[in-house]
Each structure stands twice: as structure tokens, then as C-alpha cells.
Amino acid sequence: MNIKWISTTAAAAIAVMASAGAASAEGELNIYNWGDYTNPDLISKFEKEYDVKVTLTDYDSNDTALAKIRAGGHGFDIVVPSANYVPIWVREGLLLEARPDQMENFKNVDERWVDVPWDEGRHYTVPWQWGLSGIGVNTTVYDGDINTSAIFLDPPEELVGKINVEPEMNDVLFATIKYFGGEWCTTDKDVLRKVRDKLVEAKTKWLAMDYSVTDKLPSGEYAAVYYWNGAIMRSREQNPDIKFGYPKEGFPYFMDSVAILKDAKNPENAKLFMNFIMDPENAALISAYAKYANGIKGSQEFMPEAMKNAPELVIPAEYENAGEFLASCEPDVVDFYSRIWTEVQK
Amino acid sequence: MDKVREAAMAARSKDVRNRWFLSAPALLVIFVAAVGPLFVMLLYSFMAKGDYGDVRFGEFSLDGWFSVFFQRDLFDDTFGLADAHIAIIWRSIKLSLSTTILTLTLGFPTAYFIAMRPARNREIWVFLVTIPFWTNLLIRTFAMQQVIRNEGLLNNALIWLGVIDSPIQIMYTDTANLLGMTYVYLPLMVLPLYASIERLDFRLVEAGYDLYATRLQVLRRIIIPIVKPGLIAGSILVFIPSLGAYVTPRVLGGGKNMMLGNLIEMQFGGGRNWPLGAAISITLMALVMIALLIYVRNASRNGGGHA
């Protein structure tokens, strides 16, 4: 954000103007993706290869994207929902059954990411990136144990008032439920009461619940974050004092997947894009920018050297079992969780 | 006599008809673009919420309105005041009032200064005041962030001067919201104030001094009563948009210090509670209406209040 944000906006505006001049492009593709998540090099490579003009629009949460698409008249072709949201999109009839599993490059998808619970056999979606929520701490401020959710739930004195927590309901609730020994989708009132009380109390010790981590963690404005690993790695590259911690009590994995909207205006170009990003070299471009792993075999060798053994990306064996993919809970559980979250957010 | 009166009546009713006819396009636009959406909003506020946002059409529910001010406890099902909503409404009112007072304190001397310049120079000063409007609100807010953040201009300057050792945390506090809104809305205060100070007859001020009034007396007894319309217009222009401010608290408040605008936005996004969002929006409008009514009441009590 800030200056960098302004200059990227300006650059984007210039890019838009420049590409508007090249009216010869054969078609268009409108991508609706999370902010700061798409490699511009990937886009320009696709534009050159297929002579398609790509327009990229940002959103900041699954719910924002869902609300906007449901409202209609959006003009987007592609959206990138998180794992636990994909079934909602499918159930609501918003996605095109694009059958990426029959596409040429599908053979490159890692077997691990083919039969996923949110899209068995990949009839709708293609892996974009996956990662986890963990702890990032500026070790000049605090040098104790950082492999715990206590960093943001029971913060040490040095970190009070300097913590940023991702404003993502499921990830925050998951870590907190695990912190009290509960299971995801639990309806145990004793655990949930502790979760709510803890979050309401802990929030008074946080500085913000914001997205601008890659800028404010390196600059020292945040001393600790509970955030996604790729963003913390990008912060560490700017400031080597930043260390990454895996919450031993439990941490959530995420995977965002590319899907085509049912009312897409350019479904053929969207399918080309799906196939395009399953190519290992292109998938590596995705990861090189946002610093998250992708789900494509063979993309490793095209990735920057620094990513191959980054502590944020290579999960130590002792913490591997602490991670979990969040299932979609029953509607009444979701309802209860969002009421807890509303109380926390307010 | 009767004929004359009849003719006059006919002319008047024709005049009235013409007026309605001529203003019909404007009325139509107002009706379609303002009343229509408001009506939709009112309707939505009385419906049940859908599972993923939206509402369930035709399903009447008072839940939206109920939860503006009340809440059912998550765990023991007891009813209580929705203290979170009330806290946010109170913060919005408090911050908007503070913004109004701060812009007034800064804006009054500014407007007075401009009005004191020779006539040919005044336009340049007014022009300078309007320059911020050339820049998008979002950019201005990010610029403010650059000033007040920990590594920002203000903190660096204070550290360099040796006033403080470590940065003061301004970002993500109510103070940040206040500073941001004051900066953004200041021109809206200066311009109406200037318009009424400019018309002030300075012979009255001089007469006041001739009669041995102190500076404070001249200000209180002569200047302020005369420029009151501008004062009130400026205050309204600042107070009302402040109540609904969205960008400033979003950027400078860090998602933690919400104001009404953010609370409403949240209901249409992550909160997935459109009826509640609609009900809060209408509550916000009611607040604005109340503020305006108080103004009209006061103005008419003071014999119109218009100079």
C-alpha cells in the first residue's frame, strides 16, 4: 500500500491506456482475483501468447467477491475463491463446469490436489496457490518462542499493541479453537465461549486487522502478525530480522483455485487461461510473485532459488500434522461462528 | 371585481401548472434516483437475511431492525443492548462532532484571513483552498497516512527535533481518523464561511471598536451573529459526510476502529446481513435528519437566522 500502492496504481493506469491503444487484441479476459496476488509478467505472457487483452480487478475477501458476483452485472470471466468457498459457488450455480480435468495440461497437476474435497476430480477449478496462516515476528522486538498462537492470543508484553491479525474469520477462529484444544466445526459451547472471550480480550492488544503486511511488517510498524506465509516471506526478504513461526496448536492451510463464471463473456479465453496456468513454467511465475506454493508438478525447477528452501514454505516435519484444511461446516455452525466473528470485529 | 379576481386566479393556476411541468424532469430524476433506492433499502430492512448475503424475498422479518440496537447473547440467549453497535454509533457522532469543531477552529481564521485580503487577491486564496479537490479522496487519505505513520514525516520530524525518542502511534487510532477527516473536510468549512464573511460590512466592526468594544466582544457580538449562516452551513457540510465517512476510517483506522460507514459495508460483505445493513443505513439517515431538524428549529427560533 501507500506510495508503492500509488505508483502501482499509476503504472496500472498507464498499462491500461497503453493496451487500450493496441486495439488489435483478438479478445478479452476479465480476471477477478485477490489483491497483490497476480504476477504482471504472467499476465503479459498470456496476453502475448494468445493475443488477448487481460483486465485484472482486485478483491479483499471471499465474501466481497461472492456478494459482488451474486449481485450480477459484474462482467468478470474468472474468479479465484478459497477452498471452503468453492462448494458455495458451485451450489449457488455461479460456476461453469469447465472440466479442466480434460484439458491438455491437467497431467501436470500434483495428484495431491486432484481429488480435493471441495472439487472432487477438478471439474470446476484449477489450483492457483496454496499456503498457510502462521506467525511472523520481528525478532529485534521479541526473541522468545514464536511457534505458537499465543503470539497473537496471549501476546508477550513486548508485542502488545504492535500486532496485526488477518481479517479472515475462518483462519482466526480455527487457530483460536485449536488453541483451546477444540476441533474445527465444533459446537462445544464451553470451547466456543472461551474462543469468543479470548478473541475479544486479545483484540484490545492488537494494532490492526489489515492487509498491508508486506509493507508494514518490514518497516517495523507491525512487530508481529498472524498472516499468510507468502506475505511474511516477502516481508522477510525486505527485513531479515523477521522470522516465521508455525503455530504448534494448529494452523489452517488454504488453497485458492481458479474457476470460470457461468455468465462469463469470454469463456473460451478463460479456458485458455486455465490450461495456461497448469503449465509448470507459468505456474512458477505465479509463485515467484506472491511467494506461495502452487499445485503444479515440475514448477519447482523454474522457481527462484530463494523459494526452494524458504522456512516459510518448507514445513518442518514436527509441525506438518498441526496443519489442516478447513472443511465447510454445517450452516448453523457457520452462522454461530460468524456471530462470534461479528462480536470480535466490532 | 370578480372578473379581475378570476383572471388573476386563472393566471396563477396556470403559473403553478407551468412550474410543475417545468420541474417535472428534475422531480422524476430525484424520484427515480433517490427515492427509489431508498424505498428498496427500506423494503430490504424488513426481510429475512439470505444464507450468503442478499435477502429472502417476501419473507418478513424484524431481525434487521431488532439487531441495530439489541442483541441476543450467543451463549445464554439473554437479551441486551447491542453495545458494539452503540459504541460505533457513538464513536461516529463523537468523531464527526470533533471534526466539525476542529475544522471550524482552523477554518474560521482561514476564511477571515482570505476575506481580509484586497479583493483582487481573494480569488487566488479561494482557488488555493480548492486545490485538494483536484486529487482523489483515496490518494489524499494515503498521503495523510504517509504523514502520520510511524516512519512518516511527522514522527521523523519530531524525532529529529529531539521532542520524542520513539515514534508516537497515531495510525490505527481515533486520532488518525480525526486528523484524516479534518484534512479532507476542511475546504467544505472554509468556503461557506468565506462566502458569509466576505459580505460582512466592516463598518460595523469599526463602529464596535469606536464604541470601545474589546476584540473578543467584537467577535462575539458582531462578527459571529452576522456570519452565523455560513458557520452553520459549513458545520452541516462537514458533520454530515463525517458521519458516513468510509475511506478514512478504512485506511487510517486499520479495520479496528470502525465507523458507521464501515459497519454498514461489513453487513453487505463479510457480515452477510443485508437487512441489518439496510436498517443501519436508515438509522444513519435518521441521525442526519435529526441534526438538520435541530438546525431548522434553531434557525427559525432566531428569526430565520439568515442575514
XYZ file of C-alpha atoms in Angstrom, chain B:
307
model
C -64.111 42.942 -9.341
C -64.947 39.261 -9.578
C -63.760 39.065 -13.151
C -60.428 40.563 -12.225
C -60.006 38.165 -9.376
C -60.952 35.229 -11.553
C -58.454 36.237 -14.199
C -55.767 36.591 -11.554
C -56.610 33.158 -10.153
C -56.535 31.606 -13.593
C -53.177 33.199 -14.319
C -51.848 31.980 -11.018
C -53.042 28.418 -11.512
C -51.571 28.406 -14.999
C -48.341 29.645 -13.494
C -48.418 26.838 -10.940
C -49.124 24.294 -13.648
C -46.210 25.592 -15.700
C -43.918 25.367 -12.761
C -44.842 21.741 -12.128
C -44.458 20.987 -15.794
C -41.035 22.591 -15.996
C -39.737 20.911 -12.864
C -41.139 17.513 -13.816
C -37.856 16.195 -15.307
C -35.909 17.150 -12.193
C -38.574 15.681 -9.933
C -38.575 12.497 -11.951
C -34.805 12.148 -11.640
C -34.974 12.768 -7.906
C -37.763 10.255 -7.536
C -36.128 7.529 -9.593
C -32.557 8.046 -8.410
C -33.090 8.945 -4.765
C -36.480 7.852 -3.521
C -36.498 4.573 -5.458
C -33.285 3.150 -3.960
C -34.328 4.400 -0.529
C -37.553 2.522 -0.877
C -35.684 -0.648 -1.851
C -33.483 -0.185 1.188
C -36.488 0.229 3.446
C -38.024 -2.915 1.972
C -34.827 -4.940 2.411
C -34.533 -3.902 6.029
C -37.783 -5.746 6.739
C -36.821 -9.030 5.104
C -35.062 -12.145 6.374
C -31.373 -12.439 5.537
C -30.184 -14.941 2.944
C -27.512 -17.522 3.748
C -24.776 -15.921 1.645
C -25.856 -12.294 1.707
C -28.885 -10.937 -0.133
C -32.347 -11.332 1.401
C -35.110 -13.904 1.182
C -37.767 -12.131 -0.821
C -41.213 -11.951 0.653
C -40.101 -13.302 4.000
C -40.982 -10.609 6.512
C -38.616 -10.242 9.443
C -37.844 -7.612 12.047
C -34.448 -9.166 12.857
C -32.569 -6.483 10.935
C -34.156 -3.649 12.886
C -34.034 -5.555 16.140
C -30.283 -6.105 15.896
C -29.467 -2.456 15.242
C -29.844 -1.770 18.935
C -30.361 -5.135 20.622
C -28.655 -8.483 20.581
C -29.298 -11.937 21.865
C -26.342 -13.254 23.811
C -24.584 -16.012 21.894
C -24.357 -18.344 24.842
C -27.116 -17.779 27.371
C -29.766 -16.365 24.999
C -30.441 -13.336 27.155
C -31.342 -10.037 25.509
C -29.224 -6.977 25.885
C -28.260 -3.772 24.185
C -26.062 -4.237 21.126
C -23.219 -2.428 22.850
C -20.910 -2.882 19.875
C -23.274 -1.075 17.512
C -23.972 1.624 20.031
C -20.243 2.076 20.598
C -19.724 2.509 16.855
C -22.629 4.947 16.501
C -21.310 6.908 19.474
C -17.779 6.916 18.033
C -19.143 8.188 14.722
C -21.088 11.005 16.343
C -18.185 11.914 18.617
C -15.638 11.910 15.788
C -17.951 13.874 13.490
C -18.560 16.496 16.156
C -14.835 16.735 16.897
C -14.110 17.052 13.187
C -16.675 19.827 12.907
C -15.206 21.716 15.851
C -11.634 21.254 14.636
C -12.421 22.340 11.073
C -14.310 25.316 12.483
C -11.363 26.318 14.653
C -8.985 26.062 11.715
C -11.416 27.220 9.057
C -12.702 30.399 10.673
C -9.353 32.229 10.884
C -8.529 30.986 7.378
C -11.778 32.292 5.923
C -11.392 35.560 7.839
C -7.843 35.952 6.558
C -8.990 35.439 2.966
C -11.851 37.899 3.354
C -9.377 40.494 4.667
C -7.221 40.323 1.527
C -7.646 43.007 -1.149
C -10.492 41.990 -3.464
C -8.255 41.149 -6.404
C -6.170 38.680 -4.349
C -9.069 36.851 -2.735
C -9.795 34.633 -5.671
C -6.271 33.274 -5.634
C -6.659 32.289 -1.991
C -10.035 30.653 -2.599
C -8.506 28.861 -5.547
C -5.700 27.561 -3.299
C -8.249 26.217 -0.819
C -9.961 24.207 -3.550
C -6.756 22.606 -4.855
C -7.111 19.439 -2.701
C -10.340 18.673 -4.570
C -8.282 18.009 -7.673
C -6.919 14.877 -6.049
C -8.927 11.765 -5.398
C -10.076 11.296 -1.797
C -8.293 7.943 -1.561
C -4.966 9.434 -2.635
C -5.347 12.260 -0.127
C -6.028 9.728 2.609
C -2.948 7.701 1.692
C -0.962 10.926 1.705
C -2.197 11.533 5.244
C -1.020 8.038 6.125
C 2.453 8.966 4.891
C 2.454 11.933 7.249
C 1.287 10.232 10.439
C 2.652 6.697 10.175
C 5.452 5.616 12.469
C 8.120 6.137 9.812
C 6.227 9.127 8.485
C 7.010 12.822 8.139
C 5.540 13.902 11.459
C 7.210 11.269 13.638
C 10.534 11.604 11.823
C 10.460 15.368 12.232
C 9.657 15.104 15.936
C 12.429 12.551 16.459
C 14.879 14.695 14.510
C 13.977 17.705 16.643
C 14.509 15.569 19.749
C 10.977 16.064 21.046
C 10.384 12.306 21.251
C 12.646 9.223 21.255
C 10.364 6.691 19.650
C 7.501 7.197 17.211
C 4.064 8.040 18.601
C 1.446 5.559 17.471
C -1.077 7.681 15.574
C -2.069 5.305 12.798
C -4.988 2.994 13.653
C -6.332 5.224 16.408
C -9.320 7.543 16.635
C -6.850 10.418 16.439
C -5.800 9.205 12.990
C -9.439 9.221 11.898
C -9.917 12.708 13.318
C -6.819 14.111 11.595
C -7.722 12.460 8.301
C -11.297 13.712 8.302
C -10.294 17.221 9.360
C -7.858 17.401 6.484
C -10.382 16.068 3.984
C -13.348 18.211 5.042
C -11.587 21.492 5.872
C -12.352 23.125 2.479
C -16.053 22.372 2.973
C -15.901 24.526 6.095
C -13.743 27.328 4.702
C -15.770 28.028 1.568
C -19.224 28.767 3.083
C -17.560 30.645 5.945
C -15.649 32.771 3.472
C -18.819 33.431 1.489
C -20.530 34.950 4.510
C -17.515 36.754 5.999
C -16.879 38.350 2.632
C -20.293 40.015 2.772
C -19.666 41.272 6.294
C -19.914 45.052 6.494
C -16.666 46.012 8.193
C -18.018 49.404 9.088
C -19.939 47.564 11.792
C -16.698 46.129 13.145
C -15.102 49.558 13.141
C -18.149 51.005 14.853
C -17.759 48.343 17.514
C -14.143 49.358 18.136
C -15.137 53.030 18.177
C -17.520 52.212 20.990
C -14.674 50.675 22.980
C -15.596 47.021 22.431
C -12.739 44.607 23.028
C -11.629 42.283 20.218
C -13.452 39.389 21.847
C -16.634 41.422 22.188
C -16.487 42.463 18.548
C -16.062 38.826 17.555
C -18.846 37.567 19.813
C -21.402 40.335 19.482
C -20.861 41.494 15.898
C -18.962 39.114 13.658
C -20.308 35.740 14.770
C -24.010 36.712 14.724
C -23.647 38.085 11.208
C -21.687 35.163 9.741
C -23.812 32.594 11.559
C -25.484 31.235 8.393
C -22.078 30.432 6.904
C -20.975 28.958 10.201
C -23.961 26.658 10.299
C -23.812 25.758 6.609
C -20.129 24.830 6.974
C -20.787 22.787 10.095
C -23.551 20.848 8.365
C -21.418 20.280 5.281
C -18.685 18.808 7.474
C -20.763 16.958 10.040
C -22.978 15.007 7.660
C -20.348 13.441 5.394
C -18.214 12.786 8.502
C -20.995 10.651 9.963
C -20.920 8.407 6.919
C -17.139 8.512 6.368
C -15.871 5.257 4.934
C -12.496 5.638 3.254
C -10.750 7.486 6.069
C -11.531 5.011 8.870
C -10.848 2.134 6.500
C -7.352 3.346 5.623
C -6.335 5.160 8.804
C -8.398 3.190 11.338
C -6.920 -0.196 10.385
C -10.160 -2.178 10.362
C -10.335 -1.984 14.139
C -11.802 1.435 14.815
C -14.896 1.163 12.689
C -17.308 3.945 11.986
C -20.893 3.660 10.773
C -19.895 3.566 7.113
C -17.615 0.588 7.716
C -20.189 -1.193 9.845
C -22.715 -0.863 7.025
C -20.205 -2.072 4.437
C -19.382 -5.060 6.609
C -23.031 -6.151 6.693
C -23.121 -6.273 2.897
C -19.806 -8.167 2.719
C -18.367 -10.481 5.345
C -21.265 -9.974 7.769
C -23.730 -11.335 5.179
C -26.567 -9.465 6.815
C -28.167 -7.161 4.266
C -31.315 -6.415 6.296
C -29.167 -5.209 9.179
C -27.021 -3.158 6.780
C -30.160 -1.554 5.338
C -31.554 -0.878 8.809
C -28.302 0.763 9.972
C -28.221 2.887 6.801
C -31.711 4.165 7.548
C -30.702 4.785 11.168
C -27.784 6.864 9.889
C -30.160 8.888 7.726
C -32.450 9.382 10.679
C -29.500 10.767 12.656
C -28.758 13.220 9.857
C -32.420 14.234 9.710
C -32.465 14.872 13.429
C -29.362 17.045 13.155
C -30.966 19.035 10.337
C -34.258 19.401 12.216
C -32.418 20.777 15.222
C -30.760 23.272 12.900
C -34.056 24.344 11.297
C -35.687 24.659 14.724
C -32.855 26.850 15.997
C -32.724 28.898 12.843
C -36.443 29.688 12.912
C -36.366 30.495 16.617
C -33.684 33.089 15.915
C -35.939 34.788 13.409
C -34.764 32.952 10.346
C -31.088 33.268 11.116
C -30.367 34.437 7.589
C -28.585 37.730 7.195
